[in-house]
Amino acid sequence: HAEPAIRQEIAANRALLARLLDQDAPTFESLIVPFEAAQSRLNRTFAPIAHLNAVQHSDAASVANGKFGPITVDLIRQAFEN
């Protein structure tokens, strides 16, 4: 259940980041505010998996955490590099 939701949020974040970075004269309101809102949605989607992996460490939670943790970190890294 979680994987499609996480994939959807990651895709939405990447698309949003591309649009935000394409602005001619970005401002805090036009760049940071929407990006932080998108990151918040992604965090709310991914956080339960990371939490389950930390407290229960089931095989499913570990696989999901291992699969999507690096992707979410890479997305944040990409944003900060720009």
PDB file of N, CA, C and O in Angstrom:
ATOM      1  N   HIS A   1       0.813  -1.200   0.000  1.00  0.00           N
ATOM      2  CA  HIS A   1       0.000   0.000   0.000  1.00  0.00           C
ATOM      3  C   HIS A   1       0.851   1.256   0.000  1.00  0.00           C
ATOM      4  O   HIS A   1       0.471   2.259  -0.577  1.00  0.00           O
ATOM      5  N   ALA A   2       1.959   1.213   0.658  1.00  0.00           N
ATOM      6  CA  ALA A   2       2.764   2.422   0.818  1.00  0.00           C
ATOM      7  C   ALA A   2       3.574   2.745  -0.435  1.00  0.00           C
ATOM      8  O   ALA A   2       3.764   3.917  -0.758  1.00  0.00           O
ATOM      9  N   GLU A   3       4.042   1.720  -1.122  1.00  0.00           N
ATOM     10  CA  GLU A   3       4.934   1.967  -2.254  1.00  0.00           C
ATOM     11  C   GLU A   3       4.306   2.848  -3.332  1.00  0.00           C
ATOM     12  O   GLU A   3       4.946   3.819  -3.772  1.00  0.00           O
ATOM     13  N   PRO A   4       3.078   2.596  -3.772  1.00  0.00           N
ATOM     14  CA  PRO A   4       2.501   3.490  -4.786  1.00  0.00           C
ATOM     15  C   PRO A   4       2.361   4.933  -4.292  1.00  0.00           C
ATOM     16  O   PRO A   4       2.593   5.882  -5.057  1.00  0.00           O
ATOM     17  N   ALA A   5       2.011   5.108  -3.038  1.00  0.00           N
ATOM     18  CA  ALA A   5       1.855   6.460  -2.493  1.00  0.00           C
ATOM     19  C   ALA A   5       3.198   7.175  -2.451  1.00  0.00           C
ATOM     20  O   ALA A   5       3.292   8.366  -2.788  1.00  0.00           O
ATOM     21  N   ILE A   6       4.241   6.466  -2.053  1.00  0.00           N
ATOM     22  CA  ILE A   6       5.570   7.076  -1.990  1.00  0.00           C
ATOM     23  C   ILE A   6       6.075   7.404  -3.389  1.00  0.00           C
ATOM     24  O   ILE A   6       6.589   8.496  -3.636  1.00  0.00           O
ATOM     25  N   ARG A   7       5.895   6.484  -4.316  1.00  0.00           N
ATOM     26  CA  ARG A   7       6.313   6.733  -5.701  1.00  0.00           C
ATOM     27  C   ARG A   7       5.580   7.947  -6.281  1.00  0.00           C
ATOM     28  O   ARG A   7       6.174   8.768  -6.974  1.00  0.00           O
ATOM     29  N   GLN A   8       4.300   8.063  -5.977  1.00  0.00           N
ATOM     30  CA  GLN A   8       3.506   9.193  -6.461  1.00  0.00           C
ATOM     31  C   GLN A   8       4.028  10.509  -5.882  1.00  0.00           C
ATOM     32  O   GLN A   8       4.175  11.500  -6.608  1.00  0.00           O
ATOM     33  N   GLU A   9       4.316  10.533  -4.594  1.00  0.00           N
ATOM     34  CA  GLU A   9       4.830  11.758  -3.960  1.00  0.00           C
ATOM     35  C   GLU A   9       6.212  12.119  -4.486  1.00  0.00           C
ATOM     36  O   GLU A   9       6.516  13.294  -4.699  1.00  0.00           O
ATOM     37  N   ILE A  10       7.068  11.133  -4.699  1.00  0.00           N
ATOM     38  CA  ILE A  10       8.406  11.397  -5.237  1.00  0.00           C
ATOM     39  C   ILE A  10       8.292  11.979  -6.641  1.00  0.00           C
ATOM     40  O   ILE A  10       8.961  12.964  -6.973  1.00  0.00           O
ATOM     41  N   ALA A  11       7.445  11.394  -7.470  1.00  0.00           N
ATOM     42  CA  ALA A  11       7.250  11.909  -8.834  1.00  0.00           C
ATOM     43  C   ALA A  11       6.696  13.333  -8.794  1.00  0.00           C
ATOM     44  O   ALA A  11       7.147  14.204  -9.555  1.00  0.00           O
ATOM     45  N   ALA A  12       5.744  13.574  -7.922  1.00  0.00           N
ATOM     46  CA  ALA A  12       5.165  14.917  -7.802  1.00  0.00           C
ATOM     47  C   ALA A  12       6.215  15.911  -7.337  1.00  0.00           C
ATOM     48  O   ALA A  12       6.275  17.044  -7.839  1.00  0.00           O
ATOM     49  N   ASN A  13       7.059  15.506  -6.395  1.00  0.00           N
ATOM     50  CA  ASN A  13       8.122  16.390  -5.890  1.00  0.00           C
ATOM     51  C   ASN A  13       9.135  16.699  -6.984  1.00  0.00           C
ATOM     52  O   ASN A  13       9.573  17.845  -7.118  1.00  0.00           O
ATOM     53  N   ARG A  14       9.508  15.708  -7.764  1.00  0.00           N
ATOM     54  CA  ARG A  14      10.478  15.939  -8.840  1.00  0.00           C
ATOM     55  C   ARG A  14       9.904  16.885  -9.895  1.00  0.00           C
ATOM     56  O   ARG A  14      10.596  17.777 -10.376  1.00  0.00           O
ATOM     57  N   ALA A  15       8.646  16.671 -10.253  1.00  0.00           N
ATOM     58  CA  ALA A  15       8.003  17.543 -11.245  1.00  0.00           C
ATOM     59  C   ALA A  15       7.889  18.967 -10.711  1.00  0.00           C
ATOM     60  O   ALA A  15       8.166  19.931 -11.432  1.00  0.00           O
ATOM     61  N   LEU A  16       7.492  19.101  -9.460  1.00  0.00           N
ATOM     62  CA  LEU A  16       7.385  20.421  -8.856  1.00  0.00           C
ATOM     63  C   LEU A  16       8.746  21.104  -8.796  1.00  0.00           C
ATOM     64  O   LEU A  16       8.873  22.284  -9.142  1.00  0.00           O
ATOM     65  N   LEU A  17       9.761  20.382  -8.389  1.00  0.00           N
ATOM     66  CA  LEU A  17      11.103  20.957  -8.295  1.00  0.00           C
ATOM     67  C   LEU A  17      11.557  21.465  -9.663  1.00  0.00           C
ATOM     68  O   LEU A  17      12.109  22.565  -9.771  1.00  0.00           O
ATOM     69  N   ALA A  18      11.307  20.698 -10.705  1.00  0.00           N
ATOM     70  CA  ALA A  18      11.687  21.133 -12.050  1.00  0.00           C
ATOM     71  C   ALA A  18      10.968  22.427 -12.421  1.00  0.00           C
ATOM     72  O   ALA A  18      11.588  23.348 -12.972  1.00  0.00           O
ATOM     73  N   ARG A  19       9.677  22.515 -12.113  1.00  0.00           N
ATOM     74  CA  ARG A  19       8.927  23.745 -12.415  1.00  0.00           C
ATOM     75  C   ARG A  19       9.433  24.920 -11.582  1.00  0.00           C
ATOM     76  O   ARG A  19       9.584  26.028 -12.088  1.00  0.00           O
ATOM     77  N   LEU A  20       9.703  24.668 -10.312  1.00  0.00           N
ATOM     78  CA  LEU A  20      10.164  25.740  -9.433  1.00  0.00           C
ATOM     79  C   LEU A  20      11.524  26.273  -9.866  1.00  0.00           C
ATOM     80  O   LEU A  20      11.770  27.477  -9.826  1.00  0.00           O
ATOM     81  N   LEU A  21      12.406  25.375 -10.267  1.00  0.00           N
ATOM     82  CA  LEU A  21      13.751  25.791 -10.666  1.00  0.00           C
ATOM     83  C   LEU A  21      13.763  26.482 -12.025  1.00  0.00           C
ATOM     84  O   LEU A  21      14.742  27.132 -12.383  1.00  0.00           O
ATOM     85  N   ASP A  22      12.679  26.354 -12.768  1.00  0.00           N
ATOM     86  CA  ASP A  22      12.592  26.951 -14.091  1.00  0.00           C
ATOM     87  C   ASP A  22      12.081  28.402 -14.044  1.00  0.00           C
ATOM     88  O   ASP A  22      11.976  29.057 -15.072  1.00  0.00           O
ATOM     89  N   GLN A  23      11.808  28.908 -12.862  1.00  0.00           N
ATOM     90  CA  GLN A  23      11.315  30.277 -12.727  1.00  0.00           C
ATOM     91  C   GLN A  23      12.407  31.282 -13.101  1.00  0.00           C
ATOM     92  O   GLN A  23      13.571  31.082 -12.792  1.00  0.00           O
ATOM     93  N   ASP A  24      11.983  32.370 -13.733  1.00  0.00           N
ATOM     94  CA  ASP A  24      12.935  33.419 -14.111  1.00  0.00           C
ATOM     95  C   ASP A  24      13.449  34.201 -12.904  1.00  0.00           C
ATOM     96  O   ASP A  24      14.636  34.505 -12.818  1.00  0.00           O
ATOM     97  N   ALA A  25      12.549  34.545 -12.002  1.00  0.00           N
ATOM     98  CA  ALA A  25      12.928  35.352 -10.831  1.00  0.00           C
ATOM     99  C   ALA A  25      12.245  34.776  -9.590  1.00  0.00           C
ATOM    100  O   ALA A  25      11.279  35.344  -9.081  1.00  0.00           O
ATOM    101  N   PRO A  26      12.754  33.635  -9.108  1.00  0.00           N
ATOM    102  CA  PRO A  26      12.090  33.006  -7.956  1.00  0.00           C
ATOM    103  C   PRO A  26      12.188  33.868  -6.701  1.00  0.00           C
ATOM    104  O   PRO A  26      13.161  34.592  -6.502  1.00  0.00           O
ATOM    105  N   THR A  27      11.159  33.772  -5.887  1.00  0.00           N
ATOM    106  CA  THR A  27      11.133  34.443  -4.595  1.00  0.00           C
ATOM    107  C   THR A  27      10.947  33.373  -3.525  1.00  0.00           C
ATOM    108  O   THR A  27      10.700  32.203  -3.834  1.00  0.00           O
ATOM    109  N   PHE A  28      11.038  33.780  -2.304  1.00  0.00           N
ATOM    110  CA  PHE A  28      10.802  32.853  -1.203  1.00  0.00           C
ATOM    111  C   PHE A  28       9.399  32.255  -1.328  1.00  0.00           C
ATOM    112  O   PHE A  28       9.213  31.049  -1.189  1.00  0.00           O
ATOM    113  N   GLU A  29       8.438  33.107  -1.627  1.00  0.00           N
ATOM    114  CA  GLU A  29       7.042  32.666  -1.731  1.00  0.00           C
ATOM    115  C   GLU A  29       6.813  31.740  -2.922  1.00  0.00           C
ATOM    116  O   GLU A  29       5.992  30.831  -2.852  1.00  0.00           O
ATOM    117  N   SER A  30       7.515  31.977  -4.016  1.00  0.00           N
ATOM    118  CA  SER A  30       7.274  31.171  -5.217  1.00  0.00           C
ATOM    119  C   SER A  30       8.156  29.926  -5.301  1.00  0.00           C
ATOM    120  O   SER A  30       7.871  29.026  -6.091  1.00  0.00           O
ATOM    121  N   LEU A  31       9.210  29.871  -4.490  1.00  0.00           N
ATOM    122  CA  LEU A  31      10.135  28.734  -4.548  1.00  0.00           C
ATOM    123  C   LEU A  31      10.132  27.914  -3.263  1.00  0.00           C
ATOM    124  O   LEU A  31       9.826  26.711  -3.286  1.00  0.00           O
ATOM    125  N   ILE A  32      10.430  28.543  -2.167  1.00  0.00           N
ATOM    126  CA  ILE A  32      10.606  27.822  -0.908  1.00  0.00           C
ATOM    127  C   ILE A  32       9.281  27.319  -0.334  1.00  0.00           C
ATOM    128  O   ILE A  32       9.178  26.166   0.082  1.00  0.00           O
ATOM    129  N   VAL A  33       8.271  28.184  -0.318  1.00  0.00           N
ATOM    130  CA  VAL A  33       6.995  27.802   0.293  1.00  0.00           C
ATOM    131  C   VAL A  33       6.390  26.570  -0.386  1.00  0.00           C
ATOM    132  O   VAL A  33       6.049  25.596   0.292  1.00  0.00           O
ATOM    133  N   PRO A  34       6.261  26.543  -1.722  1.00  0.00           N
ATOM    134  CA  PRO A  34       5.680  25.342  -2.331  1.00  0.00           C
ATOM    135  C   PRO A  34       6.579  24.105  -2.192  1.00  0.00           C
ATOM    136  O   PRO A  34       6.085  22.987  -2.036  1.00  0.00           O
ATOM    137  N   PHE A  35       7.903  24.315  -2.224  1.00  0.00           N
ATOM    138  CA  PHE A  35       8.794  23.158  -2.073  1.00  0.00           C
ATOM    139  C   PHE A  35       8.695  22.568  -0.671  1.00  0.00           C
ATOM    140  O   PHE A  35       8.643  21.346  -0.508  1.00  0.00           O
ATOM    141  N   GLU A  36       8.640  23.417   0.345  1.00  0.00           N
ATOM    142  CA  GLU A  36       8.507  22.912   1.711  1.00  0.00           C
ATOM    143  C   GLU A  36       7.182  22.185   1.908  1.00  0.00           C
ATOM    144  O   GLU A  36       7.121  21.166   2.604  1.00  0.00           O
ATOM    145  N   ALA A  37       6.123  22.662   1.283  1.00  0.00           N
ATOM    146  CA  ALA A  37       4.827  21.984   1.379  1.00  0.00           C
ATOM    147  C   ALA A  37       4.900  20.599   0.738  1.00  0.00           C
ATOM    148  O   ALA A  37       4.379  19.615   1.281  1.00  0.00           O
ATOM    149  N   ALA A  38       5.561  20.510  -0.404  1.00  0.00           N
ATOM    150  CA  ALA A  38       5.715  19.220  -1.081  1.00  0.00           C
ATOM    151  C   ALA A  38       6.576  18.266  -0.253  1.00  0.00           C
ATOM    152  O   ALA A  38       6.278  17.073  -0.147  1.00  0.00           O
ATOM    153  N   GLN A  39       7.642  18.784   0.337  1.00  0.00           N
ATOM    154  CA  GLN A  39       8.495  17.949   1.188  1.00  0.00           C
ATOM    155  C   GLN A  39       7.737  17.464   2.417  1.00  0.00           C
ATOM    156  O   GLN A  39       7.937  16.335   2.868  1.00  0.00           O
ATOM    157  N   SER A  40       6.881  18.289   2.930  1.00  0.00           N
ATOM    158  CA  SER A  40       6.063  17.899   4.081  1.00  0.00           C
ATOM    159  C   SER A  40       5.129  16.748   3.717  1.00  0.00           C
ATOM    160  O   SER A  40       4.982  15.791   4.480  1.00  0.00           O
ATOM    161  N   ARG A  41       4.512  16.829   2.538  1.00  0.00           N
ATOM    162  CA  ARG A  41       3.637  15.731   2.087  1.00  0.00           C
ATOM    163  C   ARG A  41       4.437  14.442   1.915  1.00  0.00           C
ATOM    164  O   ARG A  41       3.995  13.367   2.308  1.00  0.00           O
ATOM    165  N   LEU A  42       5.627  14.546   1.320  1.00  0.00           N
ATOM    166  CA  LEU A  42       6.474  13.373   1.143  1.00  0.00           C
ATOM    167  C   LEU A  42       6.872  12.792   2.490  1.00  0.00           C
ATOM    168  O   LEU A  42       6.829  11.570   2.691  1.00  0.00           O
ATOM    169  N   ASN A  43       7.225  13.641   3.422  1.00  0.00           N
ATOM    170  CA  ASN A  43       7.608  13.173   4.752  1.00  0.00           C
ATOM    171  C   ASN A  43       6.447  12.462   5.449  1.00  0.00           C
ATOM    172  O   ASN A  43       6.637  11.424   6.085  1.00  0.00           O
ATOM    173  N   ARG A  44       5.246  13.026   5.345  1.00  0.00           N
ATOM    174  CA  ARG A  44       4.081  12.390   5.969  1.00  0.00           C
ATOM    175  C   ARG A  44       3.783  11.031   5.341  1.00  0.00           C
ATOM    176  O   ARG A  44       3.262  10.138   5.990  1.00  0.00           O
ATOM    177  N   THR A  45       4.122  10.873   4.078  1.00  0.00           N
ATOM    178  CA  THR A  45       3.911   9.599   3.395  1.00  0.00           C
ATOM    179  C   THR A  45       4.976   8.582   3.791  1.00  0.00           C
ATOM    180  O   THR A  45       4.676   7.412   4.022  1.00  0.00           O
ATOM    181  N   PHE A  46       6.227   9.021   3.880  1.00  0.00           N
ATOM    182  CA  PHE A  46       7.339   8.103   4.138  1.00  0.00           C
ATOM    183  C   PHE A  46       7.583   7.843   5.623  1.00  0.00           C
ATOM    184  O   PHE A  46       8.057   6.767   5.995  1.00  0.00           O
ATOM    185  N   ALA A  47       7.269   8.786   6.475  1.00  0.00           N
ATOM    186  CA  ALA A  47       7.590   8.674   7.906  1.00  0.00           C
ATOM    187  C   ALA A  47       7.045   7.412   8.568  1.00  0.00           C
ATOM    188  O   ALA A  47       7.761   6.795   9.370  1.00  0.00           O
ATOM    189  N   PRO A  48       5.818   6.972   8.291  1.00  0.00           N
ATOM    190  CA  PRO A  48       5.344   5.746   8.939  1.00  0.00           C
ATOM    191  C   PRO A  48       6.200   4.526   8.606  1.00  0.00           C
ATOM    192  O   PRO A  48       6.415   3.659   9.458  1.00  0.00           O
ATOM    193  N   ILE A  49       6.711   4.463   7.395  1.00  0.00           N
ATOM    194  CA  ILE A  49       7.560   3.326   7.016  1.00  0.00           C
ATOM    195  C   ILE A  49       8.881   3.386   7.775  1.00  0.00           C
ATOM    196  O   ILE A  49       9.343   2.376   8.314  1.00  0.00           O
ATOM    197  N   ALA A  50       9.483   4.549   7.828  1.00  0.00           N
ATOM    198  CA  ALA A  50      10.734   4.695   8.572  1.00  0.00           C
ATOM    199  C   ALA A  50      10.516   4.384  10.048  1.00  0.00           C
ATOM    200  O   ALA A  50      11.349   3.721  10.686  1.00  0.00           O
ATOM    201  N   HIS A  51       9.393   4.829  10.584  1.00  0.00           N
ATOM    202  CA  HIS A  51       9.089   4.566  11.992  1.00  0.00           C
ATOM    203  C   HIS A  51       8.898   3.070  12.239  1.00  0.00           C
ATOM    204  O   HIS A  51       9.456   2.526  13.199  1.00  0.00           O
ATOM    205  N   LEU A  52       8.115   2.416  11.385  1.00  0.00           N
ATOM    206  CA  LEU A  52       7.912   0.970  11.548  1.00  0.00           C
ATOM    207  C   LEU A  52       9.230   0.213  11.463  1.00  0.00           C
ATOM    208  O   LEU A  52       9.456  -0.737  12.221  1.00  0.00           O
ATOM    209  N   ASN A  53      10.072   0.622  10.554  1.00  0.00           N
ATOM    210  CA  ASN A  53      11.373  -0.037  10.438  1.00  0.00           C
ATOM    211  C   ASN A  53      12.198   0.150  11.705  1.00  0.00           C
ATOM    212  O   ASN A  53      12.903  -0.756  12.133  1.00  0.00           O
ATOM    213  N   ALA A  54      12.077   1.316  12.326  1.00  0.00           N
ATOM    214  CA  ALA A  54      12.851   1.590  13.533  1.00  0.00           C
ATOM    215  C   ALA A  54      12.330   0.821  14.740  1.00  0.00           C
ATOM    216  O   ALA A  54      13.115   0.346  15.559  1.00  0.00           O
ATOM    217  N   VAL A  55      11.011   0.689  14.869  1.00  0.00           N
ATOM    218  CA  VAL A  55      10.463   0.076  16.081  1.00  0.00           C
ATOM    219  C   VAL A  55      10.164  -1.406  15.933  1.00  0.00           C
ATOM    220  O   VAL A  55      10.176  -2.134  16.909  1.00  0.00           O
ATOM    221  N   GLN A  56       9.880  -1.850  14.731  1.00  0.00           N
ATOM    222  CA  GLN A  56       9.509  -3.255  14.549  1.00  0.00           C
ATOM    223  C   GLN A  56      10.523  -4.023  13.715  1.00  0.00           C
ATOM    224  O   GLN A  56      10.705  -5.209  13.881  1.00  0.00           O
ATOM    225  N   HIS A  57      11.148  -3.338  12.791  1.00  0.00           N
ATOM    226  CA  HIS A  57      12.158  -3.896  11.892  1.00  0.00           C
ATOM    227  C   HIS A  57      11.702  -5.198  11.240  1.00  0.00           C
ATOM    228  O   HIS A  57      12.376  -6.217  11.291  1.00  0.00           O
ATOM    229  N   SER A  58      10.522  -5.135  10.604  1.00  0.00           N
ATOM    230  CA  SER A  58      10.053  -6.280   9.826  1.00  0.00           C
ATOM    231  C   SER A  58      10.768  -6.282   8.479  1.00  0.00           C
ATOM    232  O   SER A  58      11.332  -5.274   8.044  1.00  0.00           O
ATOM    233  N   ASP A  59      10.726  -7.418   7.811  1.00  0.00           N
ATOM    234  CA  ASP A  59      11.365  -7.508   6.496  1.00  0.00           C
ATOM    235  C   ASP A  59      10.738  -6.518   5.519  1.00  0.00           C
ATOM    236  O   ASP A  59      11.442  -5.851   4.762  1.00  0.00           O
ATOM    237  N   ALA A  60       9.406  -6.409   5.533  1.00  0.00           N
ATOM    238  CA  ALA A  60       8.706  -5.505   4.601  1.00  0.00           C
ATOM    239  C   ALA A  60       9.081  -4.054   4.859  1.00  0.00           C
ATOM    240  O   ALA A  60       9.342  -3.291   3.922  1.00  0.00           O
ATOM    241  N   ALA A  61       9.096  -3.652   6.120  1.00  0.00           N
ATOM    242  CA  ALA A  61       9.445  -2.269   6.452  1.00  0.00           C
ATOM    243  C   ALA A  61      10.907  -1.994   6.114  1.00  0.00           C
ATOM    244  O   ALA A  61      11.245  -0.912   5.627  1.00  0.00           O
ATOM    245  N   SER A  62      11.768  -2.956   6.345  1.00  0.00           N
ATOM    246  CA  SER A  62      13.185  -2.787   6.045  1.00  0.00           C
ATOM    247  C   SER A  62      13.414  -2.630   4.541  1.00  0.00           C
ATOM    248  O   SER A  62      14.190  -1.774   4.112  1.00  0.00           O
ATOM    249  N   VAL A  63      12.714  -3.436   3.748  1.00  0.00           N
ATOM    250  CA  VAL A  63      12.847  -3.350   2.289  1.00  0.00           C
ATOM    251  C   VAL A  63      12.346  -1.996   1.805  1.00  0.00           C
ATOM    252  O   VAL A  63      12.992  -1.327   1.000  1.00  0.00           O
ATOM    253  N   ALA A  64      11.179  -1.584   2.278  1.00  0.00           N
ATOM    254  CA  ALA A  64      10.613  -0.295   1.860  1.00  0.00           C
ATOM    255  C   ALA A  64      11.510   0.860   2.289  1.00  0.00           C
ATOM    256  O   ALA A  64      11.764   1.792   1.517  1.00  0.00           O
ATOM    257  N   ASN A  65      12.004   0.809   3.509  1.00  0.00           N
ATOM    258  CA  ASN A  65      12.892   1.858   4.003  1.00  0.00           C
ATOM    259  C   ASN A  65      14.175   1.897   3.185  1.00  0.00           C
ATOM    260  O   ASN A  65      14.656   2.962   2.824  1.00  0.00           O
ATOM    261  N   GLY A  66      14.723   0.745   2.890  1.00  0.00           N
ATOM    262  CA  GLY A  66      15.948   0.675   2.097  1.00  0.00           C
ATOM    263  C   GLY A  66      15.756   1.129   0.668  1.00  0.00           C
ATOM    264  O   GLY A  66      16.657   1.704   0.048  1.00  0.00           O
ATOM    265  N   LYS A  67      14.558   0.912   0.134  1.00  0.00           N
ATOM    266  CA  LYS A  67      14.271   1.281  -1.248  1.00  0.00           C
ATOM    267  C   LYS A  67      14.017   2.776  -1.393  1.00  0.00           C
ATOM    268  O   LYS A  67      14.514   3.405  -2.307  1.00  0.00           O
ATOM    269  N   PHE A  68      13.246   3.343  -0.470  1.00  0.00           N
ATOM    270  CA  PHE A  68      12.808   4.724  -0.637  1.00  0.00           C
ATOM    271  C   PHE A  68      13.601   5.734   0.173  1.00  0.00           C
ATOM    272  O   PHE A  68      13.601   6.915  -0.167  1.00  0.00           O
ATOM    273  N   GLY A  69      14.273   5.308   1.216  1.00  0.00           N
ATOM    274  CA  GLY A  69      15.087   6.241   1.989  1.00  0.00           C
ATOM    275  C   GLY A  69      16.114   6.953   1.126  1.00  0.00           C
ATOM    276  O   GLY A  69      16.170   8.186   1.107  1.00  0.00           O
ATOM    277  N   PRO A  70      16.924   6.213   0.367  1.00  0.00           N
ATOM    278  CA  PRO A  70      17.922   6.875  -0.477  1.00  0.00           C
ATOM    279  C   PRO A  70      17.302   7.768  -1.556  1.00  0.00           C
ATOM    280  O   PRO A  70      17.859   8.803  -1.896  1.00  0.00           O
ATOM    281  N   ILE A  71      16.135   7.387  -2.068  1.00  0.00           N
ATOM    282  CA  ILE A  71      15.485   8.201  -3.098  1.00  0.00           C
ATOM    283  C   ILE A  71      15.039   9.533  -2.518  1.00  0.00           C
ATOM    284  O   ILE A  71      15.223  10.586  -3.136  1.00  0.00           O
ATOM    285  N   THR A  72      14.454   9.505  -1.327  1.00  0.00           N
ATOM    286  CA  THR A  72      14.005  10.753  -0.719  1.00  0.00           C
ATOM    287  C   THR A  72      15.200  11.628  -0.357  1.00  0.00           C
ATOM    288  O   THR A  72      15.155  12.843  -0.549  1.00  0.00           O
ATOM    289  N   VAL A  73      16.270  11.038   0.109  1.00  0.00           N
ATOM    290  CA  VAL A  73      17.483  11.807   0.421  1.00  0.00           C
ATOM    291  C   VAL A  73      18.053  12.410  -0.853  1.00  0.00           C
ATOM    292  O   VAL A  73      18.468  13.577  -0.873  1.00  0.00           O
ATOM    293  N   ASP A  74      18.051  11.658  -1.944  1.00  0.00           N
ATOM    294  CA  ASP A  74      18.571  12.157  -3.210  1.00  0.00           C
ATOM    295  C   ASP A  74      17.733  13.327  -3.718  1.00  0.00           C
ATOM    296  O   ASP A  74      18.272  14.304  -4.246  1.00  0.00           O
ATOM    297  N   LEU A  75      16.423  13.255  -3.544  1.00  0.00           N
ATOM    298  CA  LEU A  75      15.546  14.342  -3.957  1.00  0.00           C
ATOM    299  C   LEU A  75      15.858  15.618  -3.169  1.00  0.00           C
ATOM    300  O   LEU A  75      15.962  16.707  -3.739  1.00  0.00           O
ATOM    301  N   ILE A  76      16.045  15.482  -1.883  1.00  0.00           N
ATOM    302  CA  ILE A  76      16.381  16.639  -1.047  1.00  0.00           C
ATOM    303  C   ILE A  76      17.760  17.184  -1.423  1.00  0.00           C
ATOM    304  O   ILE A  76      17.953  18.393  -1.531  1.00  0.00           O
ATOM    305  N   ARG A  77      18.719  16.302  -1.671  1.00  0.00           N
ATOM    306  CA  ARG A  77      20.058  16.723  -2.093  1.00  0.00           C
ATOM    307  C   ARG A  77      19.980  17.509  -3.401  1.00  0.00           C
ATOM    308  O   ARG A  77      20.598  18.562  -3.542  1.00  0.00           O
ATOM    309  N   GLN A  78      19.199  16.995  -4.335  1.00  0.00           N
ATOM    310  CA  GLN A  78      19.043  17.666  -5.626  1.00  0.00           C
ATOM    311  C   GLN A  78      18.480  19.078  -5.430  1.00  0.00           C
ATOM    312  O   GLN A  78      18.941  20.026  -6.056  1.00  0.00           O
ATOM    313  N   ALA A  79      17.524  19.198  -4.559  1.00  0.00           N
ATOM    314  CA  ALA A  79      16.921  20.509  -4.297  1.00  0.00           C
ATOM    315  C   ALA A  79      17.946  21.467  -3.703  1.00  0.00           C
ATOM    316  O   ALA A  79      18.046  22.626  -4.123  1.00  0.00           O
ATOM    317  N   PHE A  80      18.709  20.996  -2.739  1.00  0.00           N
ATOM    318  CA  PHE A  80      19.663  21.879  -2.067  1.00  0.00           C
ATOM    319  C   PHE A  80      20.847  22.235  -2.966  1.00  0.00           C
ATOM    320  O   PHE A  80      21.444  23.295  -2.795  1.00  0.00           O
ATOM    321  N   GLU A  81      21.179  21.390  -3.901  1.00  0.00           N
ATOM    322  CA  GLU A  81      22.266  21.710  -4.821  1.00  0.00           C
ATOM    323  C   GLU A  81      21.878  22.822  -5.790  1.00  0.00           C
ATOM    324  O   GLU A  81      22.721  23.466  -6.376  1.00  0.00           O
ATOM    325  N   ASN A  82      20.570  22.993  -5.946  1.00  0.00           N
ATOM    326  CA  ASN A  82      20.093  24.041  -6.849  1.00  0.00           C
ATOM    327  C   ASN A  82      19.746  25.265  -6.066  1.00  0.00           C
ATOM    328  O   ASN A  82      19.395  26.271  -6.532  1.00  0.00           O
TER     329      ASN A  82
END
